[in-house]
mmCIF file of C-alpha atoms in Angstrom:
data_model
loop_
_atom_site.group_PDB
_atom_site.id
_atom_site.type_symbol
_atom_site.label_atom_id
_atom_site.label_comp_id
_atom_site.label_asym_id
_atom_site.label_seq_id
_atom_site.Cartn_x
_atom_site.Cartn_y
_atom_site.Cartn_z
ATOM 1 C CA UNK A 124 -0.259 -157.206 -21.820
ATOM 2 C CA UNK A 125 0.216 -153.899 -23.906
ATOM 3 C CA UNK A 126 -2.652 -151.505 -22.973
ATOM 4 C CA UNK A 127 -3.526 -150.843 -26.871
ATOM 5 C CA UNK A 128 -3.546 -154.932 -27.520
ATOM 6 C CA UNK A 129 -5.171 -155.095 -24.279
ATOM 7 C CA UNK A 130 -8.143 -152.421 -26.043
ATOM 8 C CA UNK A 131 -8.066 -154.224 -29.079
ATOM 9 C CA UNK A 132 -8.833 -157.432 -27.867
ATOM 10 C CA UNK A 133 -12.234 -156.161 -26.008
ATOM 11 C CA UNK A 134 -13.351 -153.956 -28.600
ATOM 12 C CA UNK A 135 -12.020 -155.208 -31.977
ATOM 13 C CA UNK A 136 -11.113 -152.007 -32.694
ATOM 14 C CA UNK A 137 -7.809 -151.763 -34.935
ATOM 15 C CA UNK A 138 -4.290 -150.720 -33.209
ATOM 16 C CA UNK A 139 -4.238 -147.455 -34.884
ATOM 17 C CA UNK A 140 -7.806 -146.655 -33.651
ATOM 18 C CA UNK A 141 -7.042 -147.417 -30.264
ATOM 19 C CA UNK A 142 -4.079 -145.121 -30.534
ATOM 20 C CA UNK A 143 -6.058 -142.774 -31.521
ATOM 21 C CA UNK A 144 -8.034 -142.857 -28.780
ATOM 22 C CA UNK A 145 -5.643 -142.784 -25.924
ATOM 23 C CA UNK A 146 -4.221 -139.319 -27.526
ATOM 24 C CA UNK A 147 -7.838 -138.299 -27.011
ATOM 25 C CA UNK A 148 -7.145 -138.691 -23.678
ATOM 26 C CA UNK A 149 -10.170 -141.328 -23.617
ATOM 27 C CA UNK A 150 -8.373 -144.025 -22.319
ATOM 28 C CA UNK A 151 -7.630 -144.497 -18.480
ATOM 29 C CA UNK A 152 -6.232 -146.996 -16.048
ATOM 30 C CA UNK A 153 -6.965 -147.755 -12.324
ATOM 31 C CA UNK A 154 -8.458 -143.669 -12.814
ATOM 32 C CA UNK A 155 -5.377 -142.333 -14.238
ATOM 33 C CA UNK A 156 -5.990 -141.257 -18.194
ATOM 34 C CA UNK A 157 -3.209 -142.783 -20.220
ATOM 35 C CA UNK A 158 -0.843 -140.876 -22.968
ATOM 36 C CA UNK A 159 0.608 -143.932 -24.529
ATOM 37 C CA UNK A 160 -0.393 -147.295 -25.509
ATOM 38 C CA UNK A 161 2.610 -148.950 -25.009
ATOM 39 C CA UNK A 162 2.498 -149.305 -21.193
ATOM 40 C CA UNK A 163 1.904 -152.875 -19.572
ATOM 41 C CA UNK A 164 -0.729 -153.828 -17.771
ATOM 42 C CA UNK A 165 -2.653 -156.665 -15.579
ATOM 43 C CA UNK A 166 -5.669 -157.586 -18.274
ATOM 44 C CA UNK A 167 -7.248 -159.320 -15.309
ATOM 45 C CA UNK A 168 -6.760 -157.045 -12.259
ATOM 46 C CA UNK A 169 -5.965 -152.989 -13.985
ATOM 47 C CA UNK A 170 -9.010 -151.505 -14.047
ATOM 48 C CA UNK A 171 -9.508 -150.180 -17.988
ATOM 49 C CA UNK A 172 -11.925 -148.016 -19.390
ATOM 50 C CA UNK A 173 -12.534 -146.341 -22.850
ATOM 51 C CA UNK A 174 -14.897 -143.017 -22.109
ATOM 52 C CA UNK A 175 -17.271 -144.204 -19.231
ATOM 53 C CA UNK A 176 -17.501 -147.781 -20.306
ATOM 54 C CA UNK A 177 -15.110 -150.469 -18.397
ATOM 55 C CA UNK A 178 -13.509 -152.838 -20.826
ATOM 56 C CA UNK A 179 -13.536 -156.689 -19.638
ATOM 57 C CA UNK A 180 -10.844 -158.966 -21.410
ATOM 58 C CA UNK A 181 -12.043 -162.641 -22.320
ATOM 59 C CA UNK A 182 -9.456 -164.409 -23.687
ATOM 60 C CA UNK A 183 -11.908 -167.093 -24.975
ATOM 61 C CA UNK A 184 -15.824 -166.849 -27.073
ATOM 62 C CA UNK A 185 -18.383 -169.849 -26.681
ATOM 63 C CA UNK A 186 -20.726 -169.006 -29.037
ATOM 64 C CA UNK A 187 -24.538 -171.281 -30.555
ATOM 65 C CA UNK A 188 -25.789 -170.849 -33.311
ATOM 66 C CA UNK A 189 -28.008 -172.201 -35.068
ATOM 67 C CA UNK A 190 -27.132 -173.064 -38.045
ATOM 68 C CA UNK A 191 -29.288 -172.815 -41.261
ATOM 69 C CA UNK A 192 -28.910 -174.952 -44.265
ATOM 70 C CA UNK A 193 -26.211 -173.758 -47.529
ATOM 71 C CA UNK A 194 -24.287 -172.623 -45.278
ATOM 72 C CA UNK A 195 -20.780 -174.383 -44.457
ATOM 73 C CA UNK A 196 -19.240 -175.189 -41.421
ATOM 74 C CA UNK A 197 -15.882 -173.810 -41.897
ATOM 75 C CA UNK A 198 -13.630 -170.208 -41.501
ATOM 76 C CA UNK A 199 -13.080 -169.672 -45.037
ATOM 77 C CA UNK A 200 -14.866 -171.456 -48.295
ATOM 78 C CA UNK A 201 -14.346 -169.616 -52.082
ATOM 79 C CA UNK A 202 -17.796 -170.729 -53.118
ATOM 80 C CA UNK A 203 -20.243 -171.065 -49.933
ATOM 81 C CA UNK A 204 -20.806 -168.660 -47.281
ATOM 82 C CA UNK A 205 -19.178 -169.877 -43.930
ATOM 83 C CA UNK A 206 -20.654 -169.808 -40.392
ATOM 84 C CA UNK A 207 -17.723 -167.652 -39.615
ATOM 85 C CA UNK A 208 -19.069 -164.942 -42.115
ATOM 86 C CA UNK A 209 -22.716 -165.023 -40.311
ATOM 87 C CA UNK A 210 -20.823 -163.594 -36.818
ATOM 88 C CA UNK A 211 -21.105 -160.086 -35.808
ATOM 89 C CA UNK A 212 -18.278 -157.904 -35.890
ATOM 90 C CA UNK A 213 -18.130 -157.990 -31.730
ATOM 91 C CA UNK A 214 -17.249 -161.829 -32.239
ATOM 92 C CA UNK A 215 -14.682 -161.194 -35.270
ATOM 93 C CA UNK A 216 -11.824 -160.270 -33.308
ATOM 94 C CA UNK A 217 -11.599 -163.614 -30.750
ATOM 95 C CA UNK A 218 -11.244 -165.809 -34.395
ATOM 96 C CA UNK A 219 -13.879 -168.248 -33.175
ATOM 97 C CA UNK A 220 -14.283 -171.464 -35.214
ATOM 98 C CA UNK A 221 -16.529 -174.058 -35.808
ATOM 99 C CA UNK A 222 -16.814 -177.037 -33.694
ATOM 100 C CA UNK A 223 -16.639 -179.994 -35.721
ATOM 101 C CA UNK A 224 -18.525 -179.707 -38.777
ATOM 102 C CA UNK A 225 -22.758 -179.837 -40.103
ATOM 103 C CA UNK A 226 -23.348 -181.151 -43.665
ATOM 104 C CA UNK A 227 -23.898 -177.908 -45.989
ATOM 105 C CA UNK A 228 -27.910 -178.889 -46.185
ATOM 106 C CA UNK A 229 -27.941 -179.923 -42.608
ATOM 107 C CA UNK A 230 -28.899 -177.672 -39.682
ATOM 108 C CA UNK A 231 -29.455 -176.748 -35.722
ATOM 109 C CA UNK A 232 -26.793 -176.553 -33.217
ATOM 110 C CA UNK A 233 -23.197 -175.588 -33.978
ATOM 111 C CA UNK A 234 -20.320 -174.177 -31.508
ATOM 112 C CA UNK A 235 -18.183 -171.556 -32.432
ATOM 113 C CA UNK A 236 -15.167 -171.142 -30.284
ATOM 114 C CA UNK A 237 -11.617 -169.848 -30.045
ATOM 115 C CA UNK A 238 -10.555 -172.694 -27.243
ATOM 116 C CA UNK A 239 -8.671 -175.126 -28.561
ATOM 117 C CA UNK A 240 -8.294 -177.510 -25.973
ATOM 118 C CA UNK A 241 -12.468 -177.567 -25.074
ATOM 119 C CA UNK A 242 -12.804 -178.075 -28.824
ATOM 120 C CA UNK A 243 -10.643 -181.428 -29.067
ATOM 121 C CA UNK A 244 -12.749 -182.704 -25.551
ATOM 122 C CA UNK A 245 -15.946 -181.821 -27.588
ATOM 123 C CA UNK A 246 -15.167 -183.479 -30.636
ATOM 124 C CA UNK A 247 -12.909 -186.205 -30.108
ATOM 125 C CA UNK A 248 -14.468 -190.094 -29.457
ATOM 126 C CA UNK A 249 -12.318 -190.316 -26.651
ATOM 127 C CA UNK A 250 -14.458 -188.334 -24.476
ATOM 128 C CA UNK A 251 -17.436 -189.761 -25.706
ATOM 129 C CA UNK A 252 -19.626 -186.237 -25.970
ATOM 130 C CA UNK A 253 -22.802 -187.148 -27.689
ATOM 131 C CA UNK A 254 -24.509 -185.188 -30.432
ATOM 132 C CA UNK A 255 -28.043 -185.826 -30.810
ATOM 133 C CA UNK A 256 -29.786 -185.378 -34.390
ATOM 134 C CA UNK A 257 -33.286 -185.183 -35.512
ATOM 135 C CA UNK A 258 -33.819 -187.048 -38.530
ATOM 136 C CA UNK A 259 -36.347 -187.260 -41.395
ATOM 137 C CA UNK A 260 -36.350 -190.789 -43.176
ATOM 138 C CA UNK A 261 -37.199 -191.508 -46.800
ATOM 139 C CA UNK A 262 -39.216 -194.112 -45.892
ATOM 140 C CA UNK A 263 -40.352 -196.299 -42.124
ATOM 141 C CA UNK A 264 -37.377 -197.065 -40.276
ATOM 142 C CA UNK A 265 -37.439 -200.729 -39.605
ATOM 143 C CA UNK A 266 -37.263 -201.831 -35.383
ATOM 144 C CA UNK A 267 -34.081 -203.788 -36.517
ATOM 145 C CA UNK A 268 -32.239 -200.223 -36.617
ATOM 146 C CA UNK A 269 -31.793 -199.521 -32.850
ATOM 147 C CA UNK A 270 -29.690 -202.879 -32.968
ATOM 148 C CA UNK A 271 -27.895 -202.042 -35.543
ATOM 149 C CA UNK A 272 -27.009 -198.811 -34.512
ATOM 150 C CA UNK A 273 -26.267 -199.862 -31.125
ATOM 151 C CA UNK A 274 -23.909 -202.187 -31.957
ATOM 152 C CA UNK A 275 -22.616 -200.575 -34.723
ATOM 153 C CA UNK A 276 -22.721 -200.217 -38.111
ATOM 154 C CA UNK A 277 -20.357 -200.653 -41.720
ATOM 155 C CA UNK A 278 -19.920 -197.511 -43.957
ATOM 156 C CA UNK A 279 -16.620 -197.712 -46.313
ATOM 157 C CA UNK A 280 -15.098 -200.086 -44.237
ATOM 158 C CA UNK A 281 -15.467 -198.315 -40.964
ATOM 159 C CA UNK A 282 -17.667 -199.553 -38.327
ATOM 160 C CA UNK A 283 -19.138 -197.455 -36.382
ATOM 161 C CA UNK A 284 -18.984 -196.260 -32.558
ATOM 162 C CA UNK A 285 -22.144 -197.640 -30.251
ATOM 163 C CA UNK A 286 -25.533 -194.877 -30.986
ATOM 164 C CA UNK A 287 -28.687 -194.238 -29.464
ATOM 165 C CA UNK A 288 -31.896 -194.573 -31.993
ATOM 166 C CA UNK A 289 -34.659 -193.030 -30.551
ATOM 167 C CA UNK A 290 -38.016 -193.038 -32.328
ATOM 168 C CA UNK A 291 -40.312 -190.371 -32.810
ATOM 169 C CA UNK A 292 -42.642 -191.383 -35.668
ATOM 170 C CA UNK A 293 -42.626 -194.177 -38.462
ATOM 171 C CA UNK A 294 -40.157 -191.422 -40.324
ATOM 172 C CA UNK A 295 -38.961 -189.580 -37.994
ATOM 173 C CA UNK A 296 -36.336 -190.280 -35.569
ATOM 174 C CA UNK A 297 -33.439 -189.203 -33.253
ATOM 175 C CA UNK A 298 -30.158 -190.470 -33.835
ATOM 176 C CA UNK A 299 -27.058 -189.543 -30.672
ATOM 177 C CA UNK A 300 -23.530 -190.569 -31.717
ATOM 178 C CA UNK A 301 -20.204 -189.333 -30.092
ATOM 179 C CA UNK A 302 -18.451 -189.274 -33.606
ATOM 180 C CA UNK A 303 -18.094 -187.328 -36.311
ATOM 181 C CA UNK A 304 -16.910 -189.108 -39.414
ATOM 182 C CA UNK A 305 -17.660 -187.711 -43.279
ATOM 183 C CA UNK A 306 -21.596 -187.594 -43.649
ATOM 184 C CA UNK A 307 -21.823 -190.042 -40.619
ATOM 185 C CA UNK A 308 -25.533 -189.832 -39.903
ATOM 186 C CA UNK A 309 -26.673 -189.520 -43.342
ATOM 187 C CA UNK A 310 -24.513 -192.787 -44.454
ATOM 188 C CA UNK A 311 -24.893 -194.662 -41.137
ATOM 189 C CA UNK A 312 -28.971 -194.490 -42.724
ATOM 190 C CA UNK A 313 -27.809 -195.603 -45.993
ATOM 191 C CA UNK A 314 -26.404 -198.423 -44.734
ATOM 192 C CA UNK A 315 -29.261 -199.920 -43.456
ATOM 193 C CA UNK A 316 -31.208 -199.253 -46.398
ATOM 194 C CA UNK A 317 -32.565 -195.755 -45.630
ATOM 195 C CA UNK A 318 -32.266 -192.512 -46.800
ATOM 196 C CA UNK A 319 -32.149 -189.328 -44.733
ATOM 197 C CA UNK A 320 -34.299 -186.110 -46.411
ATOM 198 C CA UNK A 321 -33.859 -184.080 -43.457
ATOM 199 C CA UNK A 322 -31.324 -183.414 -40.653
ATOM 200 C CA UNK A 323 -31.066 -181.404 -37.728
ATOM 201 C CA UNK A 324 -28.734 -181.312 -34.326
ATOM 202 C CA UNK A 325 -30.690 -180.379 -31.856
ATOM 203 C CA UNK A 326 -27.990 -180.929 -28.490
ATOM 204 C CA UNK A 327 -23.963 -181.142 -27.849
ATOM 205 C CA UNK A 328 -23.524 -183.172 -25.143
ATOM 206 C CA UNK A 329 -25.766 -181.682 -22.520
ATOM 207 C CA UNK A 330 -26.549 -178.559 -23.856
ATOM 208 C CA UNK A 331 -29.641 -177.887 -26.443
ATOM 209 C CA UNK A 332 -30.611 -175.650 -29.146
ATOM 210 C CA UNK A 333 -32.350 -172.423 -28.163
ATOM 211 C CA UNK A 334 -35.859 -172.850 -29.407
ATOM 212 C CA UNK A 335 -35.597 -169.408 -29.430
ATOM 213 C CA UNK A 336 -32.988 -168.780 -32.285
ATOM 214 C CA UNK A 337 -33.777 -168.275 -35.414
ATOM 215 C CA UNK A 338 -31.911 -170.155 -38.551
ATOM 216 C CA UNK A 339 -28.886 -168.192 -38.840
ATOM 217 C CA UNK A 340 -29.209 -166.098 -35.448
ATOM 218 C CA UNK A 341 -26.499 -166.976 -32.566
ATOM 219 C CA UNK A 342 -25.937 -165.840 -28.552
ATOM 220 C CA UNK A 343 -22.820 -166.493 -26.308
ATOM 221 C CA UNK A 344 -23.334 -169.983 -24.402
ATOM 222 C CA UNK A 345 -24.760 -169.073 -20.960
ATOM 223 C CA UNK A 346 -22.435 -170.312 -17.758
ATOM 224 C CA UNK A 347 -24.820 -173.221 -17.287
ATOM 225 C CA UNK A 348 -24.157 -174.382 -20.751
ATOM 226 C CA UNK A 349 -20.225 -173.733 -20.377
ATOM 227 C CA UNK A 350 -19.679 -175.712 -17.510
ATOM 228 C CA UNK A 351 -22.043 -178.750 -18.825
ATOM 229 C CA UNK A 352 -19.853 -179.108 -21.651
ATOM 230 C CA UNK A 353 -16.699 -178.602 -19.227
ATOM 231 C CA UNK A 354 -15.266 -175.310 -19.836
ATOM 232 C CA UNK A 355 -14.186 -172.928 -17.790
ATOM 233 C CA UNK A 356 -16.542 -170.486 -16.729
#
């Protein structure tokens, strides 16, 4: 990899300000200071360091946040702000995206990432990686729902993939499903005569929201939380 990509890639900084740098003489390589950015080097084995601080190239960002409601789940949106726009400039750079998608008014746990191949795995039915959702009901759910749910239910046509109902009180309920179709938890609801007023994801497959993060606030997934969803740590 080019040494001024390689710079670029750790810092976010722009080409020309890396360039800048190395003719400030701030830029060295395995101890040697470097005049030009155009050399090659090892991203994973050359030591690299801008002033006194080493740089470490990740080629990949797992990130959690938690996502607050009117906010949409997407890199780019002319009339809501994204989750992409709530990252940090130190995030900007890797592209991250969102992990399948929350419901503008719904909130909790979202993944940002700029892996590809984890985010199909997460997402797709195939692997069977369950979501979990806490849910506020209009009114009492009825005990008939677990069945239902479990064996699937009928929205436009579709039926739905096996769930787990889980309930917490006569309103107020988990839902787990390993699918992610249009307003799927909110409908699945409305088809058994329900309505949802409230909706939060509260765990991706077996990793759960930080109690700790605030509506809008995210960290970088710990290597725990990697490997449970099967990346690579």
């Amino acid at each position: 990899m080019r040494l001024d990509k390689f710079i670029c890639d750790c810092t976010g900084k722009t080409r020309t300000e890396v360039k800048k740098n190395i003719k400030q003489h701030r830029v060295s390589v395995n101890g040697e200071v470097m005049l030009k950015s155009d050399i090659k080097i090892d991203e994973y084995a050359d030591k690299v360091y801008l002033d006194k601080a080493e740089l470490i190239y990740r080629k990949y960002i797992y990130l959690m946040l938690n996502k607050p409601g009117g906010v949409v789940s997407a890199t780019y949106d002319n009339k809501y702000k994204t989750v992409v726009d709530l990252l940090s400039e130190e995030y900007r750079h890797f592209e991250p995206f969102p992990v399948g998608r929350l419901d503008i008014d719904t909130e909790g746990l979202l993944i940002l990432t700029n892996d590809g191949d984890l985010a199909h795995k997460l997402i797709s039915p195939k692997y069977k990686v369950y979501k979990k959702y806490y849910a506020k009901l209009e009114k009492a759910f009825s005990d008939s729902y677990k069945k239902a749910f479990e064996e699937g239910v009928v929205i436009d046509g579709y039926k739905t993939l096996p769930a787990i109902f889980e309930s917490i009180s006569e309103n107020e309920v988990y839902l787990s499903i390993y699918e992610g179709k249009f307003h799927q938890v909110k409908r699945m609801f409305e088809a058994v005569g329900n309505k949802v007023v409230f909706l939060k994801r509260i765990s991706f497959g077996n990793v759960e929201l930080d109690d700790t993060l605030l509506a809008g606030e995210m960290r970088e997934l710990t290597a725990s939380e990697l490997k449970a969803l099967g990346g690579k740590v």
